[in-house]
Coordinates of C-alpha atoms in Angstrom, one line a residue:
X8 CA 102.7 2.8 -34.2
X9 CA 99.4 1.5 -35.5
X10 CA 97.6 2.6 -32.3
X11 CA 99.1 6.0 -32.5
X12 CA 98.0 6.4 -36.0
X13 CA 94.4 5.3 -34.9
X14 CA 94.4 8.0 -32.1
X15 CA 95.7 10.5 -34.4
X16 CA 93.0 9.8 -37.0
X17 CA 90.3 10.0 -34.2
X18 CA 91.4 13.3 -32.7
X19 CA 91.4 15.0 -36.4
X20 CA 87.8 13.7 -36.9
X21 CA 86.6 15.2 -33.8
X22 CA 88.5 18.5 -34.0
X23 CA 86.5 21.5 -35.5
X24 CA 87.0 21.7 -39.3
X25 CA 89.0 24.7 -40.4
X26 CA 88.4 25.8 -44.1
X27 CA 91.1 25.7 -46.5
X28 CA 93.4 28.5 -46.8
X29 CA 93.1 30.5 -50.0
X30 CA 96.6 31.5 -50.9
X31 CA 95.4 34.6 -52.8
X32 CA 93.4 35.7 -49.7
X33 CA 95.3 37.5 -46.7
X34 CA 95.2 35.6 -43.6
X35 CA 93.9 38.5 -41.6
X36 CA 90.2 39.6 -41.8
X37 CA 89.9 42.8 -44.3
X38 CA 89.1 46.2 -43.3
X39 CA 85.4 45.9 -44.3
X40 CA 84.9 42.7 -42.2
X41 CA 86.5 44.3 -39.1
X42 CA 84.3 47.5 -39.8
X43 CA 81.3 45.3 -40.1
X44 CA 82.0 43.5 -36.7
X45 CA 82.5 46.6 -34.9
X46 CA 80.1 48.8 -36.3
X47 CA 76.9 48.9 -34.0
X48 CA 73.3 48.8 -35.8
X49 CA 70.5 50.6 -34.7
X50 CA 66.5 49.7 -35.5
X51 CA 63.0 50.6 -34.8
X52 CA 61.0 48.4 -32.3
X53 CA 57.8 49.3 -34.5
X54 CA 59.4 49.3 -38.0
X55 CA 62.0 46.7 -37.8
X56 CA 62.9 47.1 -41.6
X57 CA 64.6 50.3 -40.5
X58 CA 68.3 49.7 -39.8
X59 CA 70.7 52.6 -39.2
X60 CA 74.3 52.6 -38.4
X61 CA 74.0 55.6 -35.9
X62 CA 71.4 56.3 -33.2
X63 CA 68.8 58.7 -33.8
X64 CA 64.9 58.5 -34.5
X65 CA 62.9 56.1 -36.9
X66 CA 62.1 58.2 -40.0
X67 CA 58.5 56.7 -40.1
X68 CA 57.3 57.0 -36.4
X69 CA 60.0 59.2 -34.6
X70 CA 60.6 56.3 -32.2
X71 CA 64.1 56.4 -30.8
X72 CA 66.4 53.7 -32.5
X73 CA 67.7 51.0 -30.2
X74 CA 70.8 48.6 -30.9
X75 CA 70.0 45.6 -32.8
X76 CA 71.4 43.3 -30.2
X77 CA 68.8 44.7 -27.7
X78 CA 66.1 43.9 -30.3
X79 CA 67.2 40.3 -30.5
X80 CA 67.1 39.9 -26.5
X81 CA 63.4 41.6 -26.6
X82 CA 62.3 39.0 -29.1
X83 CA 64.2 36.2 -27.2
X84 CA 62.5 37.0 -24.1
X85 CA 59.1 37.4 -26.0
X86 CA 59.4 34.0 -27.6
X87 CA 59.9 32.3 -24.0
X88 CA 56.8 33.7 -22.9
X89 CA 53.6 31.5 -23.6
X90 CA 51.0 33.8 -22.2
X91 CA 51.8 36.9 -24.4
X92 CA 52.0 39.2 -21.5
X93 CA 55.3 40.6 -22.3
X94 CA 55.5 44.4 -22.7
X95 CA 55.9 44.6 -26.6
X96 CA 53.9 41.4 -27.4
X97 CA 50.6 40.3 -27.0
X98 CA 51.2 37.0 -28.8
X99 CA 54.3 34.7 -28.6
X100 CA 56.5 35.4 -31.4
X101 CA 56.9 32.6 -34.0
X102 CA 60.2 30.7 -33.3
X103 CA 61.3 30.0 -36.9
X104 CA 64.8 30.7 -38.2
X105 CA 63.3 32.2 -41.4
X106 CA 61.6 35.0 -39.6
X107 CA 64.7 36.1 -37.9
X108 CA 67.8 37.7 -39.1
X109 CA 71.3 36.9 -37.6
X110 CA 70.7 39.4 -35.0
X111 CA 67.7 37.8 -33.8
X112 CA 65.5 40.4 -35.0
X113 CA 62.0 39.6 -36.4
X114 CA 61.9 40.2 -40.1
X115 CA 58.6 41.9 -41.8
X116 CA 56.8 39.5 -44.0
X117 CA 57.3 42.0 -47.1
X118 CA 61.1 43.0 -46.8
X119 CA 60.5 45.8 -49.3
X120 CA 57.3 47.2 -48.2
X121 CA 57.1 50.4 -46.0
X122 CA 54.0 49.2 -44.3
X123 CA 55.3 45.5 -43.6
X124 CA 53.5 43.6 -41.1
X125 CA 54.8 43.4 -37.7
X126 CA 55.0 40.6 -35.2
X127 CA 54.8 43.0 -32.2
X128 CA 51.9 44.9 -30.7
X129 CA 51.9 47.8 -28.4
X130 CA 49.8 47.9 -25.2
X131 CA 46.9 50.1 -24.7
X132 CA 47.4 52.8 -22.0
X133 CA 44.2 51.8 -20.3
X134 CA 44.8 48.2 -19.6
X135 CA 48.0 46.2 -19.9
X136 CA 46.1 43.2 -21.4
X137 CA 44.8 45.1 -24.5
X138 CA 46.5 45.8 -27.9
X139 CA 46.9 49.4 -28.4
X140 CA 44.8 49.4 -31.6
X141 CA 41.6 48.3 -29.7
X142 CA 41.8 51.8 -27.6
X143 CA 39.1 54.2 -28.3
X144 CA 37.9 57.3 -26.4
X145 CA 37.8 56.9 -22.5
X146 CA 37.7 53.2 -21.9
X147 CA 35.8 52.3 -24.9
X148 CA 36.7 49.9 -27.6
X149 CA 37.3 50.0 -31.3
X150 CA 38.2 46.9 -33.5
X151 CA 41.7 45.4 -33.1
X152 CA 42.3 45.7 -36.8
X153 CA 42.0 49.4 -36.7
X154 CA 45.0 51.6 -38.1
X155 CA 46.7 53.5 -35.6
X156 CA 47.4 57.1 -36.5
X157 CA 50.0 59.1 -34.2
X158 CA 53.6 59.7 -33.1
X159 CA 55.2 57.2 -30.7
X160 CA 58.4 57.7 -28.6
X161 CA 59.6 55.1 -26.2
X162 CA 61.5 56.0 -23.1
X163 CA 62.9 52.8 -22.1
X164 CA 59.6 50.5 -21.2
X165 CA 57.5 53.9 -21.1
X166 CA 55.5 54.9 -24.1
X167 CA 54.1 58.2 -25.4
X168 CA 51.7 58.4 -27.9
X169 CA 50.6 61.5 -29.6
X170 CA 47.7 62.1 -32.1
X171 CA 45.1 64.5 -33.0
X172 CA 43.5 66.4 -36.0
X173 CA 42.6 70.0 -37.1
X174 CA 40.4 71.0 -39.9
X175 CA 40.9 74.4 -41.2
X176 CA 37.9 75.2 -43.5
X177 CA 35.2 77.3 -45.0
X178 CA 31.5 76.0 -44.3
X179 CA 28.3 77.2 -45.7
X180 CA 25.1 76.1 -44.4
X181 CA 21.9 77.3 -46.6
X182 CA 18.4 77.5 -44.9
X183 CA 16.6 80.3 -42.9
X184 CA 18.8 79.1 -39.9
X185 CA 22.0 78.4 -41.7
X186 CA 25.4 80.2 -41.5
X187 CA 28.7 80.6 -42.9
X188 CA 32.1 81.0 -41.6
X189 CA 35.7 80.2 -41.6
X190 CA 36.7 78.1 -38.6
X191 CA 39.0 75.2 -37.6
X192 CA 37.7 72.4 -35.4
X193 CA 40.5 70.7 -33.7
X194 CA 41.9 68.5 -30.8
X195 CA 45.0 67.0 -29.7
X196 CA 45.6 64.0 -27.2
X197 CA 48.7 62.3 -25.5
X198 CA 48.7 58.9 -24.1
X199 CA 51.5 57.7 -21.8
X200 CA 51.9 54.3 -20.1
X201 CA 54.5 52.9 -17.4
X202 CA 54.8 49.4 -16.8
X203 CA 55.6 48.4 -13.2
X204 CA 55.9 44.7 -14.4
X205 CA 54.8 42.6 -17.3
X206 CA 51.4 42.4 -15.6
X207 CA 50.9 45.8 -13.7
X208 CA 50.6 49.2 -15.8
X209 CA 49.9 52.8 -15.1
X210 CA 48.4 54.9 -17.8
X211 CA 48.1 58.8 -18.3
X212 CA 46.1 60.6 -20.8
X213 CA 45.4 64.2 -21.6
X214 CA 43.2 65.7 -24.3
X215 CA 42.9 69.3 -25.3
X216 CA 40.9 71.6 -28.0
X217 CA 41.7 75.1 -29.1
X218 CA 38.0 75.2 -30.0
X219 CA 37.3 78.1 -27.5
X220 CA 39.6 80.0 -29.6
X221 CA 38.8 78.8 -33.2
X222 CA 35.1 78.2 -32.7
X223 CA 34.0 80.9 -30.3
X224 CA 31.2 80.4 -27.6
X225 CA 28.5 79.6 -30.4
X226 CA 30.6 77.0 -32.0
X227 CA 30.3 76.1 -35.7
X228 CA 27.1 76.0 -38.0
X229 CA 25.7 72.5 -38.0
X230 CA 21.9 72.3 -39.3
X231 CA 19.5 70.5 -36.8
X232 CA 22.1 70.1 -34.2
X233 CA 21.1 70.8 -30.5
X234 CA 22.6 70.8 -26.9
X235 CA 24.3 72.8 -24.4
X236 CA 23.7 76.7 -24.2
X237 CA 25.5 80.0 -24.8
X238 CA 24.7 83.3 -22.9
X239 CA 22.0 81.4 -21.1
X240 CA 20.3 80.5 -24.3
X241 CA 20.0 77.0 -25.7
X242 CA 22.2 76.4 -28.7
X243 CA 20.4 75.3 -31.8
X244 CA 21.7 74.5 -35.4
X245 CA 25.3 74.8 -34.1
X246 CA 27.7 72.5 -32.7
X247 CA 29.0 73.6 -29.1
X248 CA 32.9 73.9 -28.8
X249 CA 34.6 71.7 -26.7
X250 CA 36.5 72.7 -23.6
X251 CA 40.3 73.6 -23.4
X252 CA 40.8 70.4 -21.4
X253 CA 38.7 67.5 -22.6
X254 CA 40.5 64.9 -20.8
X255 CA 42.9 64.5 -17.8
X256 CA 43.1 60.9 -16.8
X257 CA 44.8 58.2 -15.0
X258 CA 44.4 54.4 -15.2
X259 CA 45.9 51.4 -13.3
X260 CA 45.5 47.9 -14.6
X261 CA 46.4 44.4 -13.7
X262 CA 46.6 41.2 -15.5
X263 CA 45.6 38.5 -13.1
X264 CA 46.3 35.5 -15.6
X265 CA 46.5 34.8 -19.2
X266 CA 42.7 35.5 -19.7
X267 CA 41.7 37.8 -17.1
X268 CA 42.7 41.4 -16.1
X269 CA 40.9 44.5 -14.4
X270 CA 41.5 48.3 -14.4
X271 CA 40.5 51.4 -12.5
X272 CA 40.2 54.8 -14.3
X273 CA 39.7 58.2 -13.0
X274 CA 39.2 61.4 -15.0
X275 CA 38.6 65.0 -14.2
X276 CA 37.4 65.5 -16.8
X277 CA 37.0 62.1 -18.5
X278 CA 34.7 59.8 -20.2
X279 CA 32.3 57.4 -18.5
X280 CA 31.5 53.9 -19.6
X281 CA 28.4 55.2 -21.6
X282 CA 27.9 54.9 -25.5
X283 CA 30.0 54.2 -28.5
X284 CA 33.6 55.8 -28.9
X285 CA 33.2 59.5 -29.2
X286 CA 32.8 60.3 -33.0
X287 CA 36.3 61.9 -33.5
X288 CA 37.8 58.6 -32.2
X289 CA 35.9 56.2 -34.5
X290 CA 37.8 55.1 -37.5
X291 CA 34.6 55.6 -39.4
X292 CA 34.5 59.3 -38.6
X293 CA 37.8 60.4 -38.6
X294 CA 37.9 62.5 -42.0
X295 CA 34.4 64.1 -41.3
X296 CA 34.7 67.6 -39.5
X297 CA 31.4 67.8 -38.3
X298 CA 29.9 66.0 -35.2
X299 CA 26.8 63.8 -35.7
X300 CA 23.4 65.6 -35.0
X301 CA 22.6 62.5 -32.9
X302 CA 25.7 63.4 -30.7
X303 CA 23.6 64.2 -27.5
X304 CA 21.8 60.8 -27.8
X305 CA 24.8 58.8 -28.1
X306 CA 28.3 59.8 -26.9
X307 CA 27.8 63.6 -25.6
X308 CA 29.1 62.5 -22.0
X309 CA 32.7 62.1 -23.2
X310 CA 33.7 65.5 -21.4
X311 CA 32.7 64.9 -17.7
X312 CA 34.0 66.8 -14.9
X313 CA 34.4 63.9 -12.7
X314 CA 34.7 60.2 -13.5
X315 CA 35.5 56.9 -12.0
X316 CA 35.1 53.6 -13.8
X317 CA 36.1 50.0 -12.8
X318 CA 36.3 47.3 -15.5
X319 CA 36.9 43.5 -15.8
X320 CA 38.1 41.9 -19.1
X321 CA 38.2 38.5 -20.3
X322 CA 40.7 37.7 -23.5
X323 CA 38.8 34.7 -24.5
X324 CA 36.4 34.9 -27.4
X325 CA 38.3 37.8 -29.0
X326 CA 37.9 40.2 -25.7
X327 CA 34.9 40.7 -23.5
X328 CA 34.6 43.6 -20.9
X329 CA 32.1 44.6 -18.1
X330 CA 32.7 48.3 -16.7
X331 CA 30.8 50.5 -14.6
X332 CA 31.1 54.3 -13.9
X333 CA 30.0 57.1 -11.4
X334 CA 30.2 60.5 -13.3
X335 CA 29.1 64.1 -13.3
X336 CA 26.0 64.4 -15.1
X337 CA 25.9 68.1 -15.9
X338 CA 27.2 69.1 -19.2
X339 CA 30.4 71.6 -19.2
X340 CA 29.4 75.1 -18.6
X341 CA 30.0 78.0 -21.0
X342 CA 33.2 78.9 -19.6
X343 CA 35.5 76.6 -21.7
X344 CA 38.6 77.3 -19.9
X345 CA 37.8 76.2 -16.2
X346 CA 37.3 73.1 -14.3
X347 CA 33.6 72.4 -13.5
X348 CA 32.6 71.4 -10.0
X349 CA 32.6 67.5 -9.9
X350 CA 29.4 66.0 -8.7
X351 CA 29.4 62.2 -9.1
X352 CA 25.7 62.2 -9.3
X353 CA 25.2 59.7 -12.3
X354 CA 26.0 56.1 -13.1
X355 CA 26.4 54.0 -16.2
X356 CA 27.2 50.3 -17.1
X357 CA 28.4 49.0 -20.5
X358 CA 29.3 45.4 -22.1
X359 CA 32.0 45.3 -24.8
X360 CA 32.7 42.5 -26.8
X361 CA 35.3 42.5 -29.7
X362 CA 34.2 39.2 -31.1
X363 CA 36.7 39.1 -34.1
X364 CA 39.7 41.5 -34.7
X365 CA 37.5 43.4 -37.3
X366 CA 34.4 43.7 -35.1
X367 CA 33.7 45.7 -31.9
X368 CA 30.2 45.8 -30.1
X369 CA 29.0 47.5 -27.2
X370 CA 25.6 48.0 -25.1
X371 CA 25.4 50.7 -22.2
X372 CA 22.9 52.3 -20.3
X373 CA 23.1 55.2 -18.0
X374 CA 21.4 57.7 -15.5
X375 CA 22.3 61.2 -16.2
X376 CA 21.3 63.7 -13.6
X377 CA 20.4 67.1 -14.6
X378 CA 22.6 67.3 -17.9
X379 CA 21.5 70.8 -19.1
X380 CA 22.2 73.8 -16.7
X381 CA 19.1 75.6 -18.0
X382 CA 16.9 72.6 -17.2
X383 CA 18.1 71.7 -13.8
X384 CA 15.0 69.4 -13.0
X385 CA 15.4 67.3 -16.1
X386 CA 17.1 64.0 -15.8
X387 CA 17.9 61.3 -18.6
X388 CA 18.2 57.7 -18.8
X389 CA 20.2 57.1 -22.0
X390 CA 20.7 53.6 -23.6
X391 CA 22.9 52.9 -26.7
X392 CA 24.2 50.1 -28.7
X393 CA 26.9 50.3 -31.5
X394 CA 28.7 47.8 -34.2
X395 CA 31.9 49.0 -35.5
X396 CA 33.5 47.0 -38.4
X397 CA 37.1 47.7 -39.5
X398 CA 38.6 45.6 -42.6
X399 CA 42.3 46.0 -43.7
X400 CA 42.2 45.9 -47.4
X401 CA 46.1 46.2 -47.8
X402 CA 49.1 47.8 -46.4
X403 CA 47.8 51.3 -46.9
X404 CA 44.2 50.6 -47.5
X405 CA 41.2 50.4 -44.9
X406 CA 37.4 50.4 -44.7
X407 CA 35.7 51.2 -41.5
X408 CA 32.0 51.4 -40.7
X409 CA 29.9 52.1 -37.8
X410 CA 26.2 51.7 -36.8
X411 CA 24.9 53.3 -33.8
X412 CA 21.7 53.6 -31.9
X413 CA 20.9 55.9 -29.1
X414 CA 17.8 56.5 -27.1
X415 CA 17.1 59.2 -24.4
X416 CA 14.4 59.0 -21.9
X417 CA 14.0 62.5 -20.5
X418 CA 11.8 63.7 -17.6
X419 CA 8.4 64.9 -19.0
X420 CA 9.5 64.3 -22.6
X421 CA 9.6 60.6 -23.0
X422 CA 11.7 58.5 -25.2
X423 CA 13.2 59.9 -28.3
X424 CA 15.7 58.0 -30.6
X425 CA 18.6 58.2 -33.1
X426 CA 20.3 56.0 -35.4
X427 CA 23.6 56.6 -37.4
X428 CA 25.5 54.8 -40.0
X429 CA 28.8 56.1 -41.2
X430 CA 31.7 54.6 -43.4
X431 CA 35.0 55.4 -44.3
X432 CA 37.1 54.0 -47.4
X433 CA 40.7 54.9 -47.4
X434 CA 43.0 53.9 -50.1
X435 CA 46.6 55.3 -50.1
X436 CA 46.1 59.0 -50.6
X437 CA 42.3 59.0 -51.4
X438 CA 39.6 58.9 -48.9
X439 CA 35.7 58.8 -49.5
X440 CA 33.3 58.8 -46.4
X441 CA 29.8 59.1 -45.8
X442 CA 27.3 59.5 -43.0
X443 CA 23.5 59.1 -42.6
X444 CA 21.3 60.1 -39.6
X445 CA 18.0 60.1 -38.2
X446 CA 17.2 61.7 -35.1
X447 CA 13.9 62.3 -33.2
X448 CA 14.2 65.8 -31.6
X449 CA 11.6 67.8 -29.9
X450 CA 10.5 71.5 -30.4
X451 CA 12.1 72.3 -27.2
X452 CA 15.5 70.8 -28.5
X453 CA 15.3 72.8 -31.4
X454 CA 14.3 75.9 -29.6
X455 CA 11.1 76.4 -31.6
X456 CA 8.2 78.6 -30.6
X457 CA 6.0 77.7 -27.6
X458 CA 3.4 76.0 -29.6
X459 CA 5.6 73.3 -31.1
X460 CA 7.9 72.8 -27.8
X461 CA 6.2 69.6 -27.0
X462 CA 6.2 68.2 -30.5
X463 CA 8.7 65.4 -31.7
X464 CA 9.9 66.1 -35.2
X465 CA 12.0 63.2 -36.9
X466 CA 15.0 64.9 -38.8
X467 CA 17.5 63.5 -41.3
X468 CA 21.0 64.3 -42.3
X469 CA 23.2 62.9 -45.1
X470 CA 26.7 63.7 -45.9
X471 CA 29.2 62.5 -48.2
X472 CA 32.9 63.9 -48.5
X473 CA 36.3 63.0 -50.3
X474 CA 39.7 63.8 -49.1
X475 CA 43.2 63.6 -51.2
X476 CA 46.2 63.6 -49.2
X477 CA 48.9 66.2 -50.5
X478 CA 51.3 64.8 -48.0
X479 CA 51.1 61.3 -47.1
X480 CA 53.3 59.0 -44.7
X481 CA 55.5 61.6 -43.9
X482 CA 54.7 61.9 -40.1
X483 CA 52.2 64.4 -40.8
X484 CA 49.3 63.9 -43.5
X485 CA 47.7 66.8 -45.0
X486 CA 44.6 66.4 -47.1
X487 CA 42.5 68.6 -49.2
X488 CA 38.7 67.8 -48.8
X489 CA 35.3 68.6 -49.8
X490 CA 31.8 67.6 -48.2
X491 CA 28.4 68.0 -49.3
X492 CA 25.4 67.6 -46.6
X493 CA 21.6 67.5 -47.2
X494 CA 19.2 67.8 -44.4
X495 CA 15.5 66.8 -44.5
X496 CA 12.8 67.9 -42.1
X497 CA 9.0 67.5 -41.8
X498 CA 6.8 70.3 -43.4
X499 CA 5.8 71.5 -40.2
X500 CA 9.3 72.8 -39.7
X501 CA 9.5 74.9 -43.1
X502 CA 8.3 77.9 -41.1
X503 CA 11.5 77.8 -39.1
X504 CA 13.9 76.4 -41.7
X505 CA 12.3 77.5 -44.9
X506 CA 11.6 74.8 -47.9
X507 CA 13.7 71.8 -47.8
X508 CA 16.1 70.2 -48.2
X509 CA 18.8 72.1 -46.5
X510 CA 22.1 72.1 -48.1
X511 CA 25.5 72.5 -46.6
X512 CA 29.1 72.4 -48.3
X513 CA 32.5 72.9 -46.9
X514 CA 36.0 72.9 -48.3
X515 CA 38.7 72.0 -45.8
X516 CA 42.1 70.7 -45.1
X517 CA 42.6 67.8 -42.8
X518 CA 46.1 67.9 -40.8
X519 CA 46.7 64.8 -38.5
X520 CA 49.6 62.3 -38.0
X521 CA 50.4 59.7 -40.6
X522 CA 49.7 56.0 -40.2
X523 CA 51.8 54.7 -37.4
X524 CA 51.2 50.8 -37.5
X525 CA 48.9 48.1 -37.9
X526 CA 48.4 45.8 -35.1
X527 CA 49.6 42.2 -35.3
X528 CA 45.9 40.9 -35.3
X529 CA 45.5 42.3 -38.6
X530 CA 45.9 39.7 -41.6

């Protein structure tokens, strides 16, 4: 009997413990418990704080909601990866219980904030090894910490991102060469990526502009601007319109190991590896409706009808990239709706280095054959360098600043230089921005009288602007803004422009997508 008693006590100790029965509680589950057990919950991969009881789209970014249990599986897979090469994560997720709920979903740092930090980052459409927040125009880089404005939708593992801007406005530029008008500079871009595996990806991009309709062939008033032509005459003191199609490109990227990757890029049209990110894609310039007057010294090759680029990237030390391009040097012709003949007669090389998540550096050089149709015998060597700094100041606050230098060495004209400093400070609904430029332009560039064609004139432009968002964080941001610009030139140009300085002002609406997400690198 003693042996039997010992065996019973041992079996009881090893058996699962059953909680005491509450005589006041029904033995079966309540209807609420059964409902919670059987109810399927859905969440957003980008905004995990969004949880819904029915399928649909995320109210913040529009992404299709997925079942919570699938999110848990994604994160469990990501935690197993030590190389960070998973489709949704550039770095392993922390394997701590306090960062996950019962469903395995990563919880945001701030459970109550609408812009809580995420543990996941999306990949660039150009290179599977890059975070999406690093992606600038063409194959250029901006800082990893840059905010992402856009509408994203997932189709399984495929990603579609839409972004753009439109600036309905009234602008008035005083001086003898000034003008005033109502217009609307604009652009829209789509980026699509399809992963074949964790290490191989196909990317597609398309960018369009309705400038041919809203700006007409002459473009919009911009004092001291130069470049391209209209009715076989050089444009001056106006910014040329962009083509209907500014980019149609594809890229194929391969991650070879944890630190090394490569890609090829082809565009018709597209952007070669030359210069900083184009002005409308820089976070420091996104609220300024005007192009820089040094555009044709820095980033004017962003619409080239025929581009082939190959690049190699190392992820150590933040990220370093070496790339080279062959491309068509001729600027787009006056027919803004057609596709120009590809020539592949020019070449360029660029070194990019994102030293820290907040800093992007680049140095590039290119040979541009016959860029202007009116001067087919003039060729150009262009050298550029840029520094872009971005700092996240809060969940809905950001400061971005760019320093850009560019030099053109033209046949028969020699070297001329440009320098630009621009900054953009955004805090919730309010944005203040500024830009200063100094550019050396020839009399030929400014379409002056024959006696001044070979002279070089240093000109300056200073702009400051403010935007107040009327709609903010609701998929589309609509802001009301104003800008003042002062232009300075040497006294020798008074007979063309009148007594300086020139003064321009504009009142505009800025319409664009809301803040999508901050990259996981932002702290």
